[in-house]
Amino acid sequence: MTDVIARLGGVYLGSRLKRLAERLQGDAAQIIQAAGVSAQPGQMPLLTALEAGAMTVGQLAEAVGSSQPGVTRAIGQLAALELVKTEQGSDLRQRLVSLTPAGQAAMNRARMQVWPGVGLAVDEMCGGETAALLALLERVETALDESSMVARYERLQPPVLTIREFSDDLAQDFHDINAEWIEAMFQLEPTDRDVLENPRRRIIEPGGTILFVEAQGLGVVGACALQKTGERSFELTKMGVRQSARGLKAGEFLLAAMIGRAREMGADPLYLLTNKHCEAAIHLYEKLGFRHDAGIMAQYGARYERCDVAMRYAGPGV
């Protein structure tokens, strides 16, 4: 079976490092226990830091790069094991944590019986490149100190949605996207088939255009056509978004782009024909400036058997 976390590389770096840490710490726990040390792997850095002398919880948290609440919990556990003790410091607001004789003995045992073998095992797993791995980890940690992954994401994230122009290699997408929603709600009429099977001849060559919306990581997910029906009149038609991409606002993004294109082309009127059952689409059309129009219905509505709603673009906020 495919390892999903490994396959997606850096996207799941945190999950992969967490998984690796769990495996390494699980093995380390067995080695530490066999050496007669009662502490857990995650507690060992605290004991190591305390070999330099007594510290406050805040100082310990800084020394091991952990949160103060997490360090406080670990100190409580180590105190229960009688490996550390806490005492009032000279500043009455602070308490100092230090190793007990049992804690120092545990560290001596770890240095003699745990660290040498673990170090050799790690170097073998790294193919002798432990220093290079640690240098890379330090580089990542330093980079995170300089700028969080959230900040880098916001700066580097490519657009989630982009517009693509019609090309013959997208003709099948145009057909499939529209056939999906039409067949789900109605039946493909002859005029539907003619346009969907011949987009260049029926839309592009007479002076219209077709735009697609592409979603990052999903590919082309939506399509919309602008069909020339008169000297300046254009019908916004064959607009659909794949069912698998609903909820991304790809339709709104695509419709706004097509309205902008229609303005550039001097469309007057810009209209559309639809059906009252397409409630979500009608709401979107209204939101972006289309209004119900009896004149459009009278002039163009007979084109489709399913047409019982006609709308004309009036502009935003109208």
Steps between C-alpha positions, in 0.01 A plus 500: 500500500622852418645698791290816472717705736822410319347547153403862566850595609541840664125559519485250787845573646361560850300176495798304372733641764240427769465143377877460492533649850242258635688202355838621626369586845323166524830321442685741728252427781587130482874575506465742793286256697748218439775726639303540824404864444141575600458820295333513158688615186311829490610575859869434444580847354372658824728281710790582268435873532488475880850349511624858456329600824162605640264684264159659505222351290534791259872439459440130445234571238745724314779244531301218341283711269171394653198673652494586868178303566657194335818537706297548819316172438825315427665639815206371704546154350876503562445616856264206556783275381731680749736600217458876557401727785361853516598761757418863570746731327641827632217668312189386686303505175718228348573139576822331396517149359809286553614140469478270798781252564277239331460732202876550470551126525246447222690745279829326575342170397359655182840642403669163546237253378260691272663785315796320338291222345216731397750735335651214299155371400392845381821545301451162336140589404626828355769325298769694684330830417364583846679835508345599166152401621539696822626802306192484279270474802673802655451688175125427509475603865687824431277572201189451716643740759543758223158449342222254582365252249170692509676820390689314228180332383322834470793645305570205269160334451412511129146611406251230593288580195622615159332569167599314185412584142341253260727266308411187306654278764241635747203426273431171678500676839247749364278212390534290815454782752177617340364156416541409867269769638251499211447124514475512881207746484353481149567331168750602236309674223619503137625857534699394810667217312580721203678758715673255734629281218611790279617780729745654256256508210197604704658739755851611412490548121180713498663747740429356846731371768531219752675531835595231748579516869785286628532415869844451648559126538169404337544610140223650284179499703269743323412645160291783361427623147412835351307435180449780248134523399490836325715794398569585866280257689658210688350214695679378807451128468628155584630594842569214737731384778588139566312345790832404659602868520184649651559725799818663366314803356644404164169589331497852641864550402430378146182703459675821611776435247248439221308817583827689478575342163151586372554864594828502309316360197229767523218255563159671492290331604677236705234250597443142608227238486444249777241307695336580834628171643858635474447698819864519609608621157223760483601632842859533376388680184297744708791555735729603214255733330255307281130587521191318376388644167174433315636651179789253490256216565280611211789543258724205585314268740372255242850374434480231771199293602612520864533879500257677733737764640667775298740755647689803374818644644429835660825557684625452858284638777202565271 
